[in-house]
PDB file of C-alpha atoms in Angstrom:
ATOM      1  CA  MET U   1     -14.871 -12.553 -20.780  1.00 35.00           C
ATOM      2  CA  GLY U   2     -13.523 -11.127 -24.033  1.00 34.00           C
ATOM      3  CA  VAL U   3     -15.681  -7.927 -23.626  1.00 34.00           C
ATOM      4  CA  ARG U   4     -14.354  -7.442 -20.021  1.00 38.00           C
ATOM      5  CA  VAL U   5     -10.762  -7.863 -21.165  1.00 37.00           C
ATOM      6  CA  GLU U   6     -11.276  -5.429 -23.990  1.00 39.00           C
ATOM      7  CA  SER U   7     -12.923  -2.933 -21.687  1.00 43.00           C
ATOM      8  CA  PHE U   8     -10.118  -3.129 -19.142  1.00 50.00           C
ATOM      9  CA  GLY U   9      -7.573  -2.656 -21.968  1.00 53.00           C
ATOM     10  CA  SER U  10      -9.393   0.486 -23.038  1.00 60.00           C
ATOM     11  CA  LEU U  11      -9.338   1.742 -19.523  1.00 60.00           C
ATOM     12  CA  VAL U  12      -5.673   1.336 -18.890  1.00 62.00           C
ATOM     13  CA  GLY U  13      -5.001   3.271 -22.074  1.00 62.00           C
ATOM     14  CA  SER U  14      -7.143   6.346 -21.055  1.00 73.00           C
ATOM     15  CA  PRO U  15      -6.456   9.114 -18.560  1.00 78.00           C
ATOM     16  CA  TRP U  16      -9.272   7.628 -16.444  1.00 82.00           C
ATOM     17  CA  VAL U  17      -6.722   4.907 -15.290  1.00 86.00           C
ATOM     18  CA  TYR U  18      -5.122   7.402 -12.934  1.00 91.00           C
ATOM     19  CA  ALA U  19      -8.469   8.101 -11.176  1.00 91.00           C
ATOM     20  CA  VAL U  20      -9.266   4.336 -10.918  1.00 90.00           C
ATOM     21  CA  VAL U  21      -5.795   3.513  -9.597  1.00 92.00           C
ATOM     22  CA  ALA U  22      -5.803   6.345  -7.122  1.00 93.00           C
ATOM     23  CA  LEU U  23      -9.315   5.507  -5.854  1.00 93.00           C
ATOM     24  CA  SER U  24      -8.428   1.823  -5.406  1.00 92.00           C
ATOM     25  CA  VAL U  25      -5.158   2.562  -3.664  1.00 94.00           C
ATOM     26  CA  LEU U  26      -6.758   5.132  -1.367  1.00 93.00           C
ATOM     27  CA  LEU U  27      -9.626   2.922  -0.361  1.00 91.00           C
ATOM     28  CA  ASP U  28      -7.695  -0.436   0.169  1.00 88.00           C
ATOM     29  CA  VAL U  29      -6.514   0.872   3.576  1.00 86.00           C
ATOM     30  CA  PHE U  30     -10.120   0.218   4.633  1.00 84.00           C
ATOM     31  CA  LEU U  31     -10.846  -2.638   2.216  1.00 82.00           C
ATOM     32  CA  PRO U  32      -7.614  -4.579   1.711  1.00 73.00           C
ATOM     33  CA  VAL U  33      -9.364  -6.943  -0.638  1.00 72.00           C
ATOM     34  CA  LEU U  34      -9.313  -4.290  -3.352  1.00 74.00           C
ATOM     35  CA  PRO U  35      -6.876  -5.306  -6.138  1.00 79.00           C
ATOM     36  CA  SER U  36      -4.950  -2.018  -6.079  1.00 88.00           C
ATOM     37  CA  GLY U  37      -1.645  -3.614  -6.642  1.00 88.00           C
ATOM     38  CA  VAL U  38      -2.956  -5.591  -9.558  1.00 86.00           C
ATOM     39  CA  LEU U  39      -4.377  -2.422 -11.077  1.00 88.00           C
ATOM     40  CA  VAL U  40      -1.004  -0.689 -10.778  1.00 91.00           C
ATOM     41  CA  ILE U  41       0.957  -3.581 -12.328  1.00 88.00           C
ATOM     42  CA  ALA U  42      -1.615  -3.823 -15.180  1.00 85.00           C
ATOM     43  CA  ALA U  43      -1.399  -0.166 -15.928  1.00 87.00           C
ATOM     44  CA  ALA U  44       2.380  -0.291 -15.828  1.00 87.00           C
ATOM     45  CA  THR U  45       2.258  -3.284 -18.268  1.00 84.00           C
ATOM     46  CA  ALA U  46       0.191  -1.196 -20.627  1.00 80.00           C
ATOM     47  CA  ALA U  47       2.647   1.681 -20.363  1.00 80.00           C
ATOM     48  CA  ALA U  48       5.446  -0.639 -21.308  1.00 79.00           C
ATOM     49  CA  ALA U  49       3.502  -1.639 -24.444  1.00 74.00           C
ATOM     50  CA  GLY U  50       3.274   1.988 -25.543  1.00 67.00           C
ATOM     51  CA  THR U  51       0.205   3.771 -26.766  1.00 56.00           C
ATOM     52  CA  ALA U  52      -0.420   6.581 -29.184  1.00 46.00           C
ATOM     53  CA  THR U  53      -1.528   8.893 -26.387  1.00 56.00           C
ATOM     54  CA  GLY U  54       1.359   8.039 -24.016  1.00 60.00           C
ATOM     55  CA  VAL U  55      -1.212   7.058 -21.269  1.00 60.00           C
ATOM     56  CA  PRO U  56      -0.380   5.808 -18.743  1.00 77.00           C
ATOM     57  CA  ASP U  57       2.935   7.487 -17.940  1.00 87.00           C
ATOM     58  CA  ILE U  58       5.314   5.589 -15.791  1.00 90.00           C
ATOM     59  CA  LEU U  59       6.298   8.575 -13.618  1.00 92.00           C
ATOM     60  CA  ALA U  60       2.807   9.852 -13.374  1.00 92.00           C
ATOM     61  CA  LEU U  61       1.491   6.450 -12.480  1.00 93.00           C
ATOM     62  CA  THR U  62       4.056   5.935  -9.742  1.00 95.00           C
ATOM     63  CA  LEU U  63       3.425   9.399  -8.236  1.00 95.00           C
ATOM     64  CA  CYS U  64      -0.365   8.881  -8.483  1.00 95.00           C
ATOM     65  CA  ALA U  65      -0.196   5.499  -6.575  1.00 95.00           C
ATOM     66  CA  ALA U  66       2.209   6.786  -3.965  1.00 96.00           C
ATOM     67  CA  THR U  67       0.160   9.952  -3.275  1.00 96.00           C
ATOM     68  CA  ALA U  68      -3.022   7.900  -2.956  1.00 96.00           C
ATOM     69  CA  SER U  69      -1.392   5.541  -0.672  1.00 94.00           C
ATOM     70  CA  VAL U  70      -0.210   8.415   1.726  1.00 95.00           C
ATOM     71  CA  LEU U  71      -3.635  10.111   1.597  1.00 95.00           C
ATOM     72  CA  GLY U  72      -5.405   6.801   2.519  1.00 93.00           C
ATOM     73  CA  ASP U  73      -2.991   6.301   5.489  1.00 92.00           C
ATOM     74  CA  LEU U  74      -3.630   9.878   6.565  1.00 93.00           C
ATOM     75  CA  VAL U  75      -7.365   9.388   6.492  1.00 92.00           C
ATOM     76  CA  ALA U  76      -7.160   6.165   8.465  1.00 89.00           C
ATOM     77  CA  TRP U  77      -4.734   7.644  10.976  1.00 89.00           C
ATOM     78  CA  ARG U  78      -6.978  10.680  11.545  1.00 88.00           C
ATOM     79  CA  LEU U  79     -10.129   8.588  11.850  1.00 86.00           C
ATOM     80  CA  ALA U  80      -8.398   6.296  14.311  1.00 83.00           C
ATOM     81  CA  TRP U  81      -7.053   9.334  16.235  1.00 83.00           C
ATOM     82  CA  ARG U  82     -10.587  10.676  16.577  1.00 81.00           C
ATOM     83  CA  GLY U  83     -12.079   7.246  17.348  1.00 72.00           C
ATOM     84  CA  GLY U  84     -11.755   7.685  21.074  1.00 58.00           C
ATOM     85  CA  ALA U  85     -12.738   5.030  23.543  1.00 61.00           C
ATOM     86  CA  ARG U  86     -14.843   3.034  21.036  1.00 63.00           C
ATOM     87  CA  LEU U  87     -12.014   2.376  18.742  1.00 61.00           C
ATOM     88  CA  ASP U  88      -9.687   1.565  21.734  1.00 62.00           C
ATOM     89  CA  ARG U  89     -12.179  -1.113  22.812  1.00 67.00           C
ATOM     90  CA  ALA U  90     -12.325  -2.521  19.318  1.00 62.00           C
ATOM     91  CA  ILE U  91      -8.524  -2.729  19.076  1.00 61.00           C
ATOM     92  CA  ALA U  92      -8.372  -4.298  22.555  1.00 65.00           C
ATOM     93  CA  ARG U  93     -10.635  -7.077  21.329  1.00 69.00           C
ATOM     94  CA  SER U  94      -8.218  -7.933  18.457  1.00 65.00           C
ATOM     95  CA  ARG U  95      -4.937  -9.523  19.406  1.00 69.00           C
ATOM     96  CA  ARG U  96      -3.564  -8.671  15.915  1.00 63.00           C
ATOM     97  CA  LEU U  97      -4.473  -4.995  16.164  1.00 62.00           C
ATOM     98  CA  THR U  98      -3.213  -4.764  19.700  1.00 67.00           C
ATOM     99  CA  GLY U  99       0.115  -6.355  18.812  1.00 64.00           C
ATOM    100  CA  ALA U 100       0.467  -4.098  15.767  1.00 60.00           C
ATOM    101  CA  GLN U 101      -0.222  -0.987  17.896  1.00 59.00           C
ATOM    102  CA  GLU U 102       2.421  -2.092  20.482  1.00 63.00           C
ATOM    103  CA  ARG U 103       5.004  -2.849  17.818  1.00 60.00           C
ATOM    104  CA  LEU U 104       4.464   0.461  15.964  1.00 55.00           C
ATOM    105  CA  GLY U 105       4.639   2.411  19.207  1.00 54.00           C
ATOM    106  CA  SER U 106       7.973   0.870  20.174  1.00 58.00           C
ATOM    107  CA  ALA U 107       9.412   1.349  16.682  1.00 54.00           C
ATOM    108  CA  LEU U 108       8.299   5.003  16.367  1.00 52.00           C
ATOM    109  CA  ALA U 109       9.454   5.789  20.018  1.00 51.00           C
ATOM    110  CA  ARG U 110      12.890   4.488  19.107  1.00 52.00           C
ATOM    111  CA  GLY U 111      13.109   6.696  16.061  1.00 44.00           C
ATOM    112  CA  GLY U 112      12.604   3.933  13.595  1.00 53.00           C
ATOM    113  CA  GLY U 113       9.902   3.445  11.078  1.00 69.00           C
ATOM    114  CA  GLY U 114      11.056   0.404   9.120  1.00 76.00           C
ATOM    115  CA  LEU U 115       7.873  -1.382  10.244  1.00 77.00           C
ATOM    116  CA  VAL U 116       5.663   1.123   8.474  1.00 80.00           C
ATOM    117  CA  VAL U 117       7.454   0.536   5.164  1.00 86.00           C
ATOM    118  CA  LEU U 118       7.650  -3.212   5.655  1.00 83.00           C
ATOM    119  CA  ALA U 119       4.003  -3.498   6.523  1.00 82.00           C
ATOM    120  CA  ARG U 120       3.017  -1.705   3.342  1.00 87.00           C
ATOM    121  CA  PHE U 121       3.872  -4.752   1.444  1.00 88.00           C
ATOM    122  CA  ALA U 122       2.137  -7.246   3.744  1.00 82.00           C
ATOM    123  CA  PRO U 123      -1.496  -8.114   3.258  1.00 77.00           C
ATOM    124  CA  ALA U 124      -3.502  -5.784   5.465  1.00 77.00           C
ATOM    125  CA  GLY U 125      -0.316  -4.584   7.055  1.00 79.00           C
ATOM    126  CA  ARG U 126      -1.024  -1.025   5.891  1.00 84.00           C
ATOM    127  CA  SER U 127      -4.406  -0.930   7.615  1.00 82.00           C
ATOM    128  CA  LEU U 128      -3.087  -2.315  10.883  1.00 79.00           C
ATOM    129  CA  VAL U 129      -0.198   0.218  11.028  1.00 81.00           C
ATOM    130  CA  SER U 130      -2.242   3.268   9.936  1.00 84.00           C
ATOM    131  CA  LEU U 131      -5.121   2.554  12.325  1.00 80.00           C
ATOM    132  CA  GLY U 132      -2.730   1.552  15.082  1.00 77.00           C
ATOM    133  CA  ALA U 133      -0.735   4.762  14.758  1.00 80.00           C
ATOM    134  CA  GLY U 134      -3.892   6.836  15.004  1.00 81.00           C
ATOM    135  CA  ALA U 135      -5.263   4.823  17.913  1.00 75.00           C
ATOM    136  CA  ALA U 136      -2.011   5.217  19.749  1.00 75.00           C
ATOM    137  CA  ARG U 137      -2.108   8.966  19.221  1.00 80.00           C
ATOM    138  CA  ARG U 138       1.255   9.063  17.255  1.00 79.00           C
ATOM    139  CA  ARG U 139       2.169  12.409  15.949  1.00 83.00           C
ATOM    140  CA  ALA U 140       1.899  13.083  12.248  1.00 83.00           C
ATOM    141  CA  ARG U 141       5.498  14.091  12.026  1.00 84.00           C
ATOM    142  CA  ASP U 142       6.533  10.717  13.405  1.00 81.00           C
ATOM    143  CA  PHE U 143       4.205   8.622  11.208  1.00 85.00           C
ATOM    144  CA  LEU U 144       3.587  10.444   7.862  1.00 87.00           C
ATOM    145  CA  PRO U 145       7.253  10.637   6.616  1.00 90.00           C
ATOM    146  CA  TRP U 146       7.490   6.873   6.895  1.00 90.00           C
ATOM    147  CA  SER U 147       4.040   6.521   5.304  1.00 91.00           C
ATOM    148  CA  ALA U 148       5.274   8.585   2.401  1.00 93.00           C
ATOM    149  CA  LEU U 149       8.502   6.410   2.070  1.00 93.00           C
ATOM    150  CA  ALA U 150       6.287   3.239   2.307  1.00 92.00           C
ATOM    151  CA  GLY U 151       3.851   4.444  -0.333  1.00 94.00           C
ATOM    152  CA  LEU U 152       6.576   5.505  -2.746  1.00 95.00           C
ATOM    153  CA  SER U 153       8.482   2.173  -2.189  1.00 94.00           C
ATOM    154  CA  TRP U 154       5.406   0.124  -2.794  1.00 94.00           C
ATOM    155  CA  ALA U 155       4.338   2.156  -5.921  1.00 95.00           C
ATOM    156  CA  ALA U 156       7.762   2.112  -7.382  1.00 95.00           C
ATOM    157  CA  TYR U 157       8.106  -1.629  -6.812  1.00 93.00           C
ATOM    158  CA  SER U 158       4.617  -2.368  -8.257  1.00 92.00           C
ATOM    159  CA  VAL U 159       5.224  -0.232 -11.277  1.00 93.00           C
ATOM    160  CA  ALA U 160       8.651  -1.685 -11.918  1.00 92.00           C
ATOM    161  CA  LEU U 161       7.218  -5.184 -11.776  1.00 89.00           C
ATOM    162  CA  GLY U 162       4.616  -4.400 -14.428  1.00 87.00           C
ATOM    163  CA  TYR U 163       6.970  -2.341 -16.606  1.00 88.00           C
ATOM    164  CA  PHE U 164      10.014  -4.593 -16.702  1.00 87.00           C
ATOM    165  CA  GLY U 165       7.799  -7.688 -16.618  1.00 83.00           C
ATOM    166  CA  ALA U 166       6.217  -6.509 -19.890  1.00 81.00           C
ATOM    167  CA  HIS U 167       9.643  -5.826 -21.422  1.00 79.00           C
ATOM    168  CA  TRP U 168      10.988  -9.338 -20.577  1.00 79.00           C
ATOM    169  CA  LEU U 169       7.843 -11.351 -21.269  1.00 75.00           C
ATOM    170  CA  GLY U 170       5.943  -9.146 -23.613  1.00 70.00           C
ATOM    171  CA  ALA U 171       2.872  -6.966 -22.816  1.00 64.00           C
ATOM    172  CA  SER U 172       0.537  -9.877 -22.153  1.00 66.00           C
ATOM    173  CA  TRP U 173      -1.638 -11.333 -19.435  1.00 72.00           C
ATOM    174  CA  LEU U 174       1.202 -13.753 -18.709  1.00 74.00           C
ATOM    175  CA  ALA U 175       3.520 -10.878 -17.873  1.00 71.00           C
ATOM    176  CA  THR U 176       0.877  -9.339 -15.659  1.00 73.00           C
ATOM    177  CA  ALA U 177       0.257 -12.652 -13.846  1.00 80.00           C
ATOM    178  CA  VAL U 178       4.063 -13.183 -13.164  1.00 83.00           C
ATOM    179  CA  SER U 179       4.355  -9.612 -11.966  1.00 81.00           C
ATOM    180  CA  VAL U 180       1.336 -10.069  -9.644  1.00 82.00           C
ATOM    181  CA  GLY U 181       2.907 -13.198  -8.380  1.00 84.00           C
ATOM    182  CA  ALA U 182       6.118 -11.365  -7.563  1.00 86.00           C
ATOM    183  CA  LEU U 183       4.093  -8.708  -5.719  1.00 85.00           C
ATOM    184  CA  PHE U 184       2.363 -11.410  -3.638  1.00 84.00           C
ATOM    185  CA  ALA U 185       5.750 -13.044  -2.903  1.00 86.00           C
ATOM    186  CA  ALA U 186       6.998  -9.701  -1.582  1.00 84.00           C
ATOM    187  CA  GLY U 187       3.928  -9.496   0.596  1.00 80.00           C
ATOM    188  CA  ALA U 188       4.529 -12.999   1.960  1.00 81.00           C
ATOM    189  CA  GLY U 189       8.175 -12.093   2.682  1.00 81.00           C
ATOM    190  CA  ALA U 190       7.129  -8.890   4.454  1.00 77.00           C
ATOM    191  CA  THR U 191       4.647 -10.740   6.621  1.00 71.00           C
ATOM    192  CA  TYR U 192       7.311 -13.236   7.578  1.00 73.00           C
ATOM    193  CA  LEU U 193       9.714 -10.472   8.512  1.00 72.00           C
ATOM    194  CA  VAL U 194       7.167  -8.477  10.455  1.00 63.00           C
ATOM    195  CA  ARG U 195       6.351 -11.612  12.545  1.00 65.00           C
ATOM    196  CA  ARG U 196       9.959 -12.646  12.988  1.00 63.00           C
ATOM    197  CA  HIS U 197      11.269  -9.241  13.843  1.00 53.00           C
ATOM    198  CA  PRO U 198       8.351  -7.330  15.478  1.00 49.00           C
ATOM    199  CA  VAL U 199      10.517  -4.327  16.332  1.00 41.00           C
ATOM    200  CA  PRO U 200      12.845  -3.110  13.627  1.00 39.00           C
ATOM    201  CA  VAL U 201      16.461  -1.986  14.127  1.00 34.00           C
ATOM    202  CA  GLU U 202      16.697   1.713  15.056  1.00 37.00           C
ATOM    203  CA  ALA U 203      17.158   3.914  12.084  1.00 36.00           C
ATOM    204  CA  SER U 204      20.401   5.776  11.863  1.00 32.00           C
TER     205      SER U 204
END
């Protein structure tokens, strides 16, 4: 266990942390079990501790995570767009995917995209929204700006949790655990709001 902790500490203090974070965030649209949020928080905690090399950098880490989030959404959206009848049948068999597709269609048709941003914080919400947008043949100009806002909001929130948690509690595993708990709490709150208000208020 000590070796794994030491190895992880070495990783978050090297430039490779950006590649690991980006890959994890990009892929968790397909594999929501990947701990991308935990990695972002741990890297931000390391940044708050300060290193001789200045890695990771808070701004670079935020932009890295946000960009990877949008790219992952784009890949999922495009694959679902090209999925055709087979994907439509798979979605039709899932009440959860069907409901997400209908809610997203209503939200985007009304000019609002709050659902996209909110779902980014909910467990597997990003997957449901990105795949639902592609399957519903939503245009990129209707979906991707909201995806970018969602990715930036999620990345900034996750980085802020790790960074300020470390300043308040010290750069320790306790600070990381508390920050991860706050991220999960936000996810639970987002899930509750999505279920309670399936169609967001129209954006101004």
